[in-house]
Coordinates of N, CA and C and ligand atoms in Angstrom, one line a residue:
M8 N -51.8 -43.7 83.5 CA -50.4 -43.9 84.0 C -49.5 -43.0 83.2
K9 N -48.6 -42.3 84.0 CA -47.6 -41.4 83.4 C -46.2 -42.0 83.6
I10 N -45.5 -42.1 82.5 CA -44.2 -42.8 82.5 C -43.1 -41.9 82.0
L11 N -42.0 -41.8 82.7 CA -40.8 -41.0 82.3 C -39.9 -42.0 81.6
L12 N -39.5 -41.7 80.4 CA -38.5 -42.6 79.7 C -37.2 -41.9 79.6
T13 N -36.1 -42.7 79.8 CA -34.8 -42.2 79.6 C -33.9 -43.4 79.0
N14 N -32.6 -43.1 78.8 CA -31.7 -44.2 78.4 C -30.3 -43.7 78.5
D15 N -29.3 -44.5 78.1 CA -27.9 -44.1 78.1 C -27.3 -44.1 76.7
D16 N -28.1 -44.5 75.7 CA -27.6 -44.5 74.3 C -27.9 -43.1 73.6
G17 N -28.6 -42.2 74.3 CA -28.8 -40.9 73.7 C -30.3 -40.8 73.2
V18 N -30.7 -39.5 73.2 CA -32.1 -39.3 72.9 C -32.6 -39.7 71.5
H19 N -31.6 -39.8 70.5 CA -31.9 -40.1 69.2 C -31.7 -41.6 68.8
S20 N -31.5 -42.4 69.9 CA -31.2 -43.9 69.6 C -32.5 -44.6 69.2
P21 N -32.3 -45.7 68.4 CA -33.5 -46.5 67.9 C -34.2 -47.2 69.1
G22 N -33.4 -47.6 70.1 CA -34.1 -48.3 71.2 C -35.0 -47.4 72.0
L23 N -34.7 -46.1 72.1 CA -35.6 -45.2 72.8 C -36.8 -44.9 71.9
A24 N -36.6 -44.8 70.6 CA -37.7 -44.6 69.7 C -38.7 -45.7 69.8
A25 N -38.2 -46.9 69.8 CA -39.1 -48.1 70.0 C -39.9 -48.1 71.3
L26 N -39.2 -47.6 72.3 CA -39.8 -47.6 73.7 C -40.9 -46.5 73.7
I27 N -40.6 -45.4 73.1 CA -41.6 -44.3 73.0 C -42.9 -44.8 72.3
K28 N -42.7 -45.5 71.2 CA -43.8 -46.0 70.4 C -44.6 -47.0 71.2
K29 N -44.0 -48.0 71.8 CA -44.7 -49.1 72.5 C -45.3 -48.6 73.8
V30 N -44.6 -47.8 74.6 CA -45.1 -47.4 75.9 C -46.2 -46.4 75.8
S31 N -46.2 -45.6 74.7 CA -47.3 -44.7 74.4 C -48.6 -45.4 74.3
E32 N -48.6 -46.7 73.9 CA -49.8 -47.4 73.8 C -50.5 -47.7 75.1
V33 N -49.7 -47.6 76.2 CA -50.3 -48.0 77.5 C -50.2 -46.8 78.5
A34 N -49.5 -45.8 78.2 CA -49.3 -44.7 79.1 C -49.1 -43.3 78.4
E35 N -49.2 -42.3 79.3 CA -48.8 -40.9 78.8 C -47.2 -40.9 79.0
V36 N -46.5 -40.5 78.0 CA -45.1 -40.6 78.1 C -44.4 -39.2 78.0
V37 N -43.4 -39.1 78.8 CA -42.4 -37.9 78.7 C -41.0 -38.5 78.6
V38 N -40.2 -37.9 77.7 CA -38.8 -38.4 77.5 C -37.9 -37.3 78.1
V39 N -37.0 -37.8 78.9 CA -35.8 -36.9 79.3 C -34.6 -37.8 79.2
A40 N -33.8 -37.5 78.1 CA -32.7 -38.4 77.8 C -31.4 -37.6 77.5
P41 N -30.3 -38.3 77.6 CA -29.0 -37.6 77.3 C -28.9 -37.2 75.8
D42 N -28.3 -36.0 75.5 CA -28.2 -35.6 74.1 C -27.3 -36.4 73.3
R43 N -26.4 -37.2 74.0 CA -25.5 -38.1 73.2 C -25.3 -39.4 74.0
E44 N -24.6 -40.3 73.4 CA -24.4 -41.6 74.1 C -23.6 -41.4 75.4
Q45 N -24.2 -42.1 76.4 CA -23.6 -42.1 77.8 C -23.5 -43.5 78.3
S46 N -23.2 -44.4 77.4 CA -23.1 -45.8 77.9 C -21.9 -46.0 78.9
A47 N -22.1 -46.8 79.8 CA -21.0 -47.2 80.8 C -20.6 -46.0 81.7
V48 N -21.5 -45.0 81.9 CA -21.2 -44.0 82.9 C -21.7 -44.3 84.2
S49 N -22.4 -45.4 84.3 CA -23.0 -45.9 85.6 C -23.8 -44.8 86.3
H50 N -23.7 -44.6 87.6 CA -24.6 -43.7 88.3 C -24.0 -42.3 88.5
A51 N -23.2 -41.9 87.5 CA -22.6 -40.6 87.6 C -23.6 -39.5 87.6
L52 N -23.3 -38.5 88.5 CA -24.2 -37.3 88.6 C -23.3 -36.1 88.3
T53 N -23.7 -35.2 87.5 CA -22.9 -34.0 87.1 C -23.1 -32.9 88.2
L54 N -22.0 -32.6 88.8 CA -22.0 -31.6 89.9 C -21.2 -30.4 89.6
H55 N -20.2 -30.5 88.6 CA -19.2 -29.4 88.5 C -19.5 -28.5 87.3
H56 N -20.6 -28.7 86.6 CA -21.0 -27.6 85.6 C -22.5 -27.7 85.4
P57 N -23.1 -26.6 84.9 CA -24.5 -26.6 84.8 C -25.0 -27.5 83.8
L58 N -26.3 -27.9 83.9 CA -26.9 -28.8 82.9 C -27.8 -28.0 82.0
R59 N -27.7 -28.2 80.7 CA -28.7 -27.6 79.8 C -29.7 -28.6 79.3
A60 N -30.9 -28.2 79.2 CA -31.9 -29.1 78.7 C -32.6 -28.4 77.5
A61 N -32.8 -29.1 76.4 CA -33.5 -28.5 75.3 C -34.8 -29.3 75.0
R62 N -35.9 -28.6 74.8 CA -37.2 -29.3 74.4 C -37.1 -29.5 72.9
I63 N -37.0 -30.8 72.5 CA -36.8 -31.1 71.1 C -38.1 -31.7 70.5
G64 N -39.1 -31.9 71.3 CA -40.4 -32.4 70.9 C -41.4 -32.0 71.9
A65 N -42.7 -32.3 71.6 CA -43.8 -32.0 72.5 C -43.5 -32.5 73.9
N66 N -43.1 -33.7 74.0 CA -42.8 -34.3 75.3 C -41.4 -34.9 75.4
V67 N -40.5 -34.3 74.7 CA -39.1 -34.8 74.6 C -38.1 -33.8 75.0
F68 N -37.3 -34.1 76.1 CA -36.2 -33.2 76.5 C -34.9 -33.9 76.3
S69 N -34.0 -33.1 75.7 CA -32.6 -33.6 75.5 C -31.7 -32.9 76.5
V70 N -31.0 -33.6 77.3 CA -30.2 -33.1 78.4 C -28.7 -33.3 78.1
E71 N -27.9 -32.3 78.3 CA -26.4 -32.4 78.3 C -25.9 -33.0 79.5
G72 N -26.2 -34.3 79.8 CA -25.8 -34.9 81.0 C -26.0 -36.4 81.0
T73 N -25.8 -37.0 82.1 CA -25.9 -38.5 82.2 C -27.3 -39.0 82.4
P74 N -27.5 -40.3 82.3 CA -28.9 -40.8 82.6 C -29.4 -40.5 84.0
T75 N -28.5 -40.5 84.9 CA -28.9 -40.1 86.3 C -29.3 -38.7 86.4
D76 N -28.5 -37.8 85.7 CA -28.9 -36.4 85.6 C -30.3 -36.2 85.1
C77 N -30.6 -37.0 84.0 CA -31.9 -36.9 83.3 C -33.0 -37.2 84.2
V78 N -32.9 -38.3 85.0 CA -34.0 -38.7 85.9 C -34.1 -37.6 87.0
N79 N -33.0 -37.2 87.5 CA -33.0 -36.2 88.6 C -33.7 -34.9 88.1
L80 N -33.2 -34.4 87.0 CA -33.7 -33.1 86.4 C -35.2 -33.3 86.0
G81 N -35.5 -34.4 85.4 CA -36.9 -34.7 84.9 C -37.8 -34.6 86.1
I82 N -37.5 -35.3 87.1 CA -38.5 -35.4 88.2 C -38.5 -34.2 89.1
H83 N -37.3 -33.6 89.3 CA -37.3 -32.4 90.2 C -37.5 -31.1 89.5
S84 N -37.5 -31.1 88.2 CA -37.6 -29.8 87.5 C -38.5 -29.7 86.3
L85 N -38.2 -30.6 85.3 CA -38.8 -30.5 84.0 C -40.3 -30.9 84.0
L86 N -40.6 -31.9 84.8 CA -42.0 -32.4 84.9 C -42.7 -31.7 86.0
S87 N -44.0 -31.5 85.7 CA -44.8 -30.8 86.7 C -45.5 -31.8 87.7
Y88 N -45.1 -33.0 87.5 CA -45.7 -34.1 88.4 C -44.7 -35.2 88.6
S89 N -45.0 -36.1 89.5 CA -44.2 -37.2 89.8 C -44.7 -38.4 88.9
P90 N -43.9 -39.0 88.1 CA -44.4 -40.1 87.2 C -44.7 -41.3 88.0
D91 N -45.5 -42.2 87.5 CA -45.9 -43.4 88.1 C -44.8 -44.5 88.0
L92 N -44.0 -44.3 87.0 CA -43.0 -45.3 86.6 C -41.9 -44.6 85.8
V93 N -40.6 -45.1 85.9 CA -39.6 -44.7 85.0 C -39.1 -45.9 84.3
I94 N -38.9 -45.8 83.0 CA -38.4 -46.9 82.2 C -37.1 -46.4 81.5
S95 N -36.0 -47.1 81.6 CA -34.7 -46.7 81.0 C -34.4 -47.8 79.9
G96 N -34.2 -47.3 78.7 CA -33.8 -48.2 77.6 C -34.4 -47.8 76.3
V97 N -34.6 -48.6 75.3 CA -34.1 -50.0 75.3 C -32.6 -49.9 74.9
N98 N -31.8 -50.4 75.9 CA -30.4 -50.3 75.6 C -29.9 -51.2 74.5
R99 N -29.0 -50.7 73.7 CA -28.4 -51.5 72.6 C -27.2 -52.3 73.3
G100 N -27.5 -53.6 73.6 CA -26.5 -54.4 74.2 C -27.0 -54.9 75.6
A101 N -26.7 -56.1 76.0 CA -27.2 -56.7 77.2 C -26.6 -55.9 78.4
N102 N -27.4 -55.9 79.5 CA -26.9 -55.4 80.8 C -27.1 -56.5 81.8
I103 N -26.2 -57.5 81.7 CA -26.3 -58.7 82.6 C -25.1 -58.9 83.4
A104 N -25.2 -59.8 84.4 CA -24.0 -60.2 85.2 C -23.3 -58.9 85.8
D105 N -22.0 -59.0 85.8 CA -21.2 -57.9 86.5 C -21.3 -56.6 85.7
D106 N -21.7 -56.7 84.4 CA -21.7 -55.5 83.6 C -22.8 -54.5 84.1
V107 N -23.7 -55.0 84.9 CA -24.8 -54.2 85.5 C -24.1 -53.0 86.3
T108 N -22.9 -53.2 86.8 CA -22.3 -52.2 87.6 C -21.8 -51.0 86.8
Y109 N -21.6 -51.2 85.5 CA -21.1 -50.1 84.6 C -22.3 -49.4 84.0
S110 N -23.4 -50.0 84.0 CA -24.5 -49.5 83.1 C -25.2 -48.2 83.5
G111 N -25.2 -47.3 82.5 CA -25.9 -46.1 82.7 C -27.4 -46.3 82.6
T112 N -27.8 -47.3 81.8 CA -29.2 -47.7 81.7 C -29.8 -48.1 83.0
V113 N -29.1 -49.0 83.7 CA -29.5 -49.6 84.9 C -29.5 -48.5 86.0
A114 N -28.4 -47.7 86.0 CA -28.3 -46.6 87.0 C -29.5 -45.6 87.0
A115 N -30.0 -45.4 85.8 CA -31.2 -44.5 85.7 C -32.4 -45.1 86.5
A116 N -32.5 -46.4 86.4 CA -33.6 -47.0 87.1 C -33.3 -47.0 88.6
L117 N -32.0 -47.1 88.9 CA -31.6 -47.0 90.4 C -31.9 -45.6 90.9
E118 N -31.6 -44.6 90.1 CA -31.9 -43.2 90.6 C -33.4 -43.0 90.8
A119 N -34.2 -43.5 89.9 CA -35.7 -43.4 90.2 C -36.1 -44.1 91.4
T120 N -35.5 -45.3 91.7 CA -35.8 -46.1 92.9 C -35.4 -45.3 94.1
L121 N -34.3 -44.6 94.1 CA -33.8 -43.8 95.2 C -34.9 -42.7 95.5
M122 N -35.6 -42.3 94.4 CA -36.6 -41.2 94.6 C -38.0 -41.8 95.0
G123 N -38.0 -43.1 95.1 CA -39.3 -43.8 95.5 C -40.2 -44.0 94.4
I124 N -39.7 -44.0 93.1 CA -40.5 -44.2 92.0 C -40.2 -45.6 91.4
P125 N -41.2 -46.5 91.1 CA -40.8 -47.8 90.6 C -40.1 -47.6 89.2
A126 N -39.2 -48.5 88.9 CA -38.4 -48.3 87.7 C -38.0 -49.7 87.1
I127 N -37.9 -49.6 85.8 CA -37.5 -50.8 85.0 C -36.4 -50.3 84.0
A128 N -35.3 -51.1 84.0 CA -34.3 -51.0 83.0 C -34.5 -52.1 81.9
V129 N -34.4 -51.7 80.6 CA -34.6 -52.8 79.6 C -33.5 -52.7 78.6
S130 N -33.0 -53.8 78.2 CA -31.8 -53.9 77.3 C -32.1 -55.0 76.3
L131 N -31.6 -54.8 75.1 CA -31.6 -55.8 74.0 C -30.3 -56.5 73.9
V132 N -30.4 -57.8 74.0 CA -29.2 -58.6 74.0 C -28.6 -58.8 72.6
T133 N -27.7 -57.9 72.2 CA -27.1 -57.9 70.9 C -25.7 -57.5 71.0
R134 N -24.8 -58.0 70.1 CA -23.5 -57.5 70.0 C -23.3 -56.6 68.7
S135 N -24.4 -56.4 68.0 CA -24.3 -55.6 66.8 C -25.3 -54.4 66.9
A136 N -25.8 -53.9 65.8 CA -26.6 -52.7 65.9 C -28.0 -53.0 66.6
G137 N -28.4 -54.3 66.6 CA -29.7 -54.6 67.2 C -30.8 -54.5 66.2
E138 N -31.7 -55.5 66.2 CA -32.7 -55.6 65.2 C -34.1 -55.4 65.8
H139 N -34.4 -56.1 66.9 CA -35.8 -56.2 67.4 C -36.0 -55.4 68.6
F140 N -35.7 -54.1 68.5 CA -36.0 -53.2 69.6 C -37.5 -53.1 69.9
E141 N -38.3 -53.2 68.9 CA -39.7 -53.0 69.2 C -40.3 -54.2 70.0
A142 N -39.8 -55.4 69.8 CA -40.2 -56.6 70.5 C -39.8 -56.4 72.0
A143 N -38.6 -55.9 72.2 CA -38.1 -55.6 73.6 C -39.0 -54.5 74.2
A144 N -39.3 -53.5 73.5 CA -40.1 -52.3 74.0 C -41.5 -52.8 74.3
A145 N -42.0 -53.7 73.5 CA -43.4 -54.3 73.8 C -43.3 -55.0 75.1
C146 N -42.3 -55.8 75.4 CA -42.1 -56.5 76.7 C -42.1 -55.5 77.8
A147 N -41.4 -54.4 77.7 CA -41.3 -53.4 78.7 C -42.7 -52.7 79.0
A148 N -43.4 -52.5 77.9 CA -44.7 -51.9 78.0 C -45.7 -52.8 78.8
K149 N -45.7 -54.1 78.5 CA -46.5 -55.1 79.2 C -46.1 -55.1 80.7
L150 N -44.8 -55.2 80.9 CA -44.3 -55.3 82.3 C -44.7 -54.0 83.1
A151 N -44.7 -52.9 82.4 CA -45.0 -51.6 83.0 C -46.4 -51.6 83.6
V152 N -47.3 -52.2 82.8 CA -48.7 -52.3 83.3 C -48.8 -53.2 84.5
T153 N -48.1 -54.3 84.5 CA -48.1 -55.2 85.7 C -47.5 -54.6 86.9
V154 N -46.4 -53.9 86.7 CA -45.7 -53.2 87.8 C -46.6 -52.1 88.4
H155 N -47.3 -51.4 87.5 CA -48.2 -50.3 88.0 C -49.3 -50.9 88.8
Q156 N -49.8 -52.1 88.4 CA -50.9 -52.7 89.2 C -50.4 -53.3 90.5
K157 N -49.3 -54.0 90.5 CA -48.8 -54.7 91.7 C -47.8 -54.0 92.6
G158 N -47.1 -53.0 92.0 CA -46.1 -52.3 92.7 C -44.8 -53.2 92.8
L159 N -43.8 -52.6 93.3 CA -42.5 -53.4 93.5 C -42.1 -53.3 95.0
P160 N -41.4 -54.4 95.4 CA -40.9 -54.3 96.8 C -40.0 -53.1 97.0
R161 N -39.9 -52.6 98.3 CA -39.2 -51.4 98.7 C -37.7 -51.5 98.2
D162 N -37.3 -50.4 97.6 CA -35.9 -50.2 97.2 C -35.5 -51.2 96.1
T163 N -36.4 -51.7 95.4 CA -36.2 -52.8 94.3 C -36.6 -52.3 93.0
Y164 N -35.8 -52.5 92.0 CA -36.1 -52.2 90.6 C -35.8 -53.4 89.7
L165 N -36.4 -53.3 88.5 CA -36.3 -54.5 87.6 C -35.3 -54.3 86.5
N166 N -34.4 -55.2 86.3 CA -33.4 -55.2 85.2 C -33.8 -56.3 84.2
V167 N -34.4 -55.8 83.1 CA -34.9 -56.7 82.0 C -34.0 -56.8 80.9
N168 N -33.7 -58.0 80.4 CA -32.9 -58.2 79.2 C -33.6 -59.1 78.2
V169 N -33.7 -58.6 77.0 CA -34.6 -59.3 76.0 C -33.7 -59.8 74.9
P170 N -33.7 -61.1 74.5 CA -32.9 -61.6 73.4 C -33.3 -60.8 72.1
D171 N -32.4 -60.6 71.2 CA -32.7 -59.9 69.9 C -33.4 -60.8 68.9
L172 N -34.7 -61.1 69.2 CA -35.5 -62.1 68.4 C -36.8 -61.4 68.1
P173 N -37.5 -61.9 67.0 CA -38.9 -61.4 66.8 C -39.8 -61.8 68.0
A174 N -40.8 -61.0 68.2 CA -41.6 -61.2 69.4 C -42.1 -62.6 69.5
E175 N -42.5 -63.2 68.4 CA -43.1 -64.5 68.4 C -42.1 -65.6 68.7
S176 N -40.8 -65.3 68.7 CA -39.8 -66.3 69.0 C -39.2 -66.2 70.4
L177 N -39.6 -65.1 71.1 CA -39.1 -65.0 72.5 C -39.8 -66.0 73.4
L178 N -39.0 -66.6 74.3 CA -39.5 -67.6 75.3 C -40.0 -66.8 76.5
P179 N -40.9 -67.4 77.3 CA -41.5 -66.7 78.4 C -40.4 -66.1 79.4
P180 N -40.8 -65.0 80.0 CA -39.9 -64.4 81.0 C -39.5 -65.3 82.2
L181 N -38.3 -65.2 82.6 CA -37.8 -65.9 83.8 C -37.3 -64.9 84.8
I182 N -37.7 -65.1 86.0 CA -37.2 -64.3 87.1 C -35.8 -64.8 87.5
T183 N -34.8 -64.0 87.4 CA -33.4 -64.4 87.5 C -32.6 -63.6 88.5
C184 N -31.4 -64.1 88.8 CA -30.5 -63.3 89.6 C -29.3 -62.9 88.7
Q185 N -28.6 -61.9 89.2 CA -27.4 -61.3 88.4 C -26.4 -62.4 88.3
G186 N -25.9 -62.6 87.0 CA -24.9 -63.7 86.8 C -23.5 -63.3 87.0
K187 N -22.6 -64.0 86.4 CA -21.2 -63.8 86.6 C -20.4 -63.7 85.3
R188 N -19.6 -62.7 85.1 CA -18.8 -62.6 83.9 C -17.4 -63.1 84.1
S189 N -16.8 -63.7 83.1 CA -15.4 -64.1 83.1 C -14.7 -63.0 82.4
Y190 N -13.9 -62.2 83.0 CA -13.3 -61.0 82.4 C -12.0 -61.4 81.7
E191 N -11.9 -61.0 80.4 CA -10.7 -61.1 79.7 C -10.2 -59.7 79.6
G192 N -9.2 -59.4 80.3 CA -8.7 -58.0 80.3 C -8.1 -57.7 78.9
T193 N -8.9 -57.1 78.1 CA -8.3 -56.7 76.7 C -8.1 -55.2 76.7
I194 N -6.8 -54.9 76.7 CA -6.4 -53.5 76.6 C -5.5 -53.3 75.4
V195 N -6.0 -52.4 74.5 CA -5.1 -52.1 73.3 C -4.0 -51.1 73.8
D196 N -2.8 -51.5 73.6 CA -1.6 -50.7 74.0 C -0.8 -50.3 72.8
K197 N -0.9 -49.0 72.4 CA -0.2 -48.6 71.2 C 0.5 -47.3 71.4
V198 N 1.1 -46.8 70.3 CA 1.8 -45.5 70.3 C 1.2 -44.6 69.3
D199 N 0.9 -43.3 69.8 CA 0.2 -42.4 68.9 C 1.2 -41.7 67.9
P200 N 0.7 -40.9 67.0 CA 1.6 -40.3 66.0 C 2.6 -39.3 66.6
R201 N 2.4 -38.9 67.8 CA 3.3 -38.0 68.5 C 4.3 -38.8 69.4
G202 N 4.3 -40.1 69.3 CA 5.2 -41.0 70.0 C 4.8 -41.3 71.4
R203 N 3.6 -40.9 71.8 CA 3.2 -41.2 73.2 C 2.4 -42.4 73.3
N204 N 2.5 -43.2 74.4 CA 1.7 -44.4 74.5 C 0.2 -44.0 74.7
Y205 N -0.7 -44.8 74.2 CA -2.1 -44.7 74.6 C -2.7 -46.1 74.8
Y206 N -3.7 -46.1 75.6 CA -4.4 -47.4 76.0 C -5.9 -47.3 75.7
W207 N -6.5 -48.4 75.3 CA -7.9 -48.3 75.0 C -8.5 -49.6 75.6
I208 N -9.4 -49.4 76.5 CA -10.1 -50.6 77.1 C -11.0 -51.3 76.1
G209 N -10.7 -52.5 75.9 CA -11.5 -53.3 74.9 C -12.6 -54.0 75.5
T210 N -13.6 -54.5 74.7 CA -14.7 -55.3 75.2 C -14.9 -56.5 74.4
T211 N -13.8 -57.0 73.8 CA -14.0 -58.2 73.0 C -14.0 -59.5 73.9
D212 N -14.3 -60.6 73.4 CA -14.3 -61.9 74.1 C -15.1 -61.8 75.4
L213 N -16.3 -61.3 75.3 CA -17.1 -61.3 76.5 C -17.6 -62.7 76.7
S214 N -17.4 -63.2 78.0 CA -18.0 -64.5 78.2 C -18.5 -64.5 79.6
F215 N -19.5 -65.4 79.8 CA -20.3 -65.4 81.1 C -20.3 -66.8 81.6
E216 N -20.3 -67.0 82.9 CA -20.5 -68.3 83.4 C -21.9 -68.8 83.3
D217 N -22.1 -70.0 82.8 CA -23.5 -70.5 82.5 C -24.1 -71.1 83.7
I218 N -24.5 -70.3 84.6 CA -25.1 -70.7 85.9 C -26.6 -70.7 85.8
P219 N -27.3 -71.9 86.1 CA -28.8 -71.9 86.1 C -29.3 -70.8 87.0
G220 N -30.4 -70.2 86.6 CA -31.1 -69.2 87.5 C -30.6 -67.8 87.3
T221 N -29.5 -67.6 86.4 CA -28.9 -66.3 86.2 C -29.5 -65.7 84.9
D222 N -29.3 -64.3 84.9 CA -29.8 -63.6 83.7 C -29.1 -64.2 82.4
Y223 N -27.8 -64.5 82.5 CA -27.2 -65.0 81.3 C -27.7 -66.3 80.8
H224 N -28.0 -67.2 81.8 CA -28.5 -68.5 81.5 C -29.9 -68.4 80.8
A225 N -30.7 -67.4 81.2 CA -32.0 -67.2 80.6 C -31.9 -66.6 79.2
V226 N -31.2 -65.5 79.0 CA -31.2 -64.9 77.7 C -30.4 -65.7 76.7
S227 N -29.5 -66.5 77.1 CA -28.7 -67.3 76.1 C -29.6 -68.4 75.6
R228 N -30.7 -68.7 76.2 CA -31.6 -69.7 75.8 C -32.9 -69.2 75.1
G229 N -32.9 -67.8 75.0 CA -34.0 -67.2 74.3 C -35.1 -66.7 75.2
H230 N -34.9 -66.8 76.5 CA -35.9 -66.3 77.4 C -35.7 -64.8 77.7
V231 N -36.8 -64.1 78.0 CA -36.7 -62.7 78.6 C -36.2 -62.9 80.0
S232 N -35.2 -62.1 80.4 CA -34.8 -62.2 81.8 C -35.2 -61.0 82.6
I233 N -35.8 -61.2 83.8 CA -36.2 -60.2 84.7 C -35.5 -60.4 86.0
S234 N -34.5 -59.5 86.4 CA -33.8 -59.6 87.6 C -34.3 -58.5 88.6
P235 N -34.7 -58.8 89.8 CA -35.0 -57.8 90.8 C -33.7 -57.3 91.4
L236 N -33.3 -56.0 91.2 CA -32.1 -55.5 91.8 C -32.5 -54.7 93.0
H237 N -31.5 -54.6 94.0 CA -31.8 -53.9 95.2 C -30.8 -52.8 95.4
I238 N -31.2 -51.7 96.0 CA -30.3 -50.6 96.3 C -29.2 -51.0 97.3
D239 N -29.6 -51.8 98.3 CA -28.7 -52.2 99.4 C -27.6 -53.2 98.8
L240 N -26.4 -52.7 98.7 CA -25.3 -53.6 98.1 C -24.6 -54.4 99.2
T241 N -25.1 -54.3 100.5 CA -24.5 -55.1 101.6 C -24.6 -56.6 101.3
N242 N -23.5 -57.3 101.6 CA -23.5 -58.7 101.7 C -23.9 -59.1 103.1
H243 N -25.2 -59.2 103.3 CA -25.7 -59.5 104.7 C -25.2 -60.8 105.3
A244 N -25.0 -61.8 104.4 CA -24.5 -63.1 104.9 C -23.1 -63.0 105.5
S245 N -22.3 -62.0 105.2 CA -21.0 -61.9 105.7 C -20.9 -61.1 106.9
I246 N -21.9 -60.4 107.4 CA -21.8 -59.5 108.5 C -21.4 -60.2 109.8
E247 N -22.0 -61.4 110.0 CA -21.6 -62.1 111.3 C -20.2 -62.6 111.2
M248 N -19.7 -63.1 110.0 CA -18.4 -63.5 109.9 C -17.4 -62.4 110.1
L249 N -17.7 -61.2 109.6 CA -16.8 -60.0 109.8 C -16.8 -59.5 111.2
K250 N -18.0 -59.7 111.9 CA -18.0 -59.3 113.3 C -17.1 -60.2 114.2
S251 N -16.9 -61.4 113.7 CA -16.1 -62.3 114.5 C -14.6 -62.1 114.3
W252 N -14.2 -61.2 113.4 CA -12.8 -60.8 113.3 C -12.4 -60.0 114.5
E253 N -11.3 -60.2 115.0 CA -10.9 -59.4 116.1 C -10.1 -58.2 115.5
L254 N -10.9 -57.2 115.2 CA -10.3 -56.0 114.5 C -9.5 -55.1 115.5
P255 N -8.3 -54.7 115.2 CA -7.5 -53.9 116.1 C -8.2 -52.5 116.3
Ligands
MN14 MN1 -26.0 -48.0 76.3

């Protein structure tokens, strides 16, 4: 099995190091990752300037670009083959509920899925530096073996979130759906030393609705959460209702 690893925390992040270590036990690994942190860039693709890639290890490429650029460049140019699987992570911080839409980690898995390659995004549920990246990486490695054996449904990728606990304390994985966040709009509004206003989007007071069956419900109780995400963002249930509108 050949696996392409990427992330959005940057090629030197501890979550990626843990992933390289654990996934190397089950597969041949190549890393194509951003040269610096690219968290919350979502599915951005760089189109307006060239991308530079540096080989910084035997099988490690550092790219001046986004996670989506990395998957694109890796598969279309840097690798001489198509990988069996792409794993993105281990992200420092949960990627659950509505936050999934901002995530560079999740978008890298989406990009692989668009290319027809099975993909897993994996994140460590922590608000600090994170401690148990290796336990999360071990979960990803095990899941990689299962996904390689069984395959994934068409246009579907897995969003995995692992509580920041030692491996022996993790509760069994639950298959979940994307949860719901309660947004507290925290914007820092201040004046800079030149007298101009500046604004800084804050991320304090994160809270989620505690809905059974969701990613948040699972990880907040110590379970590993596995959500199958789909490329198609259509709300199919609303199509008939919208068709009934008499649109001018
Ligand atoms: Mn990140």
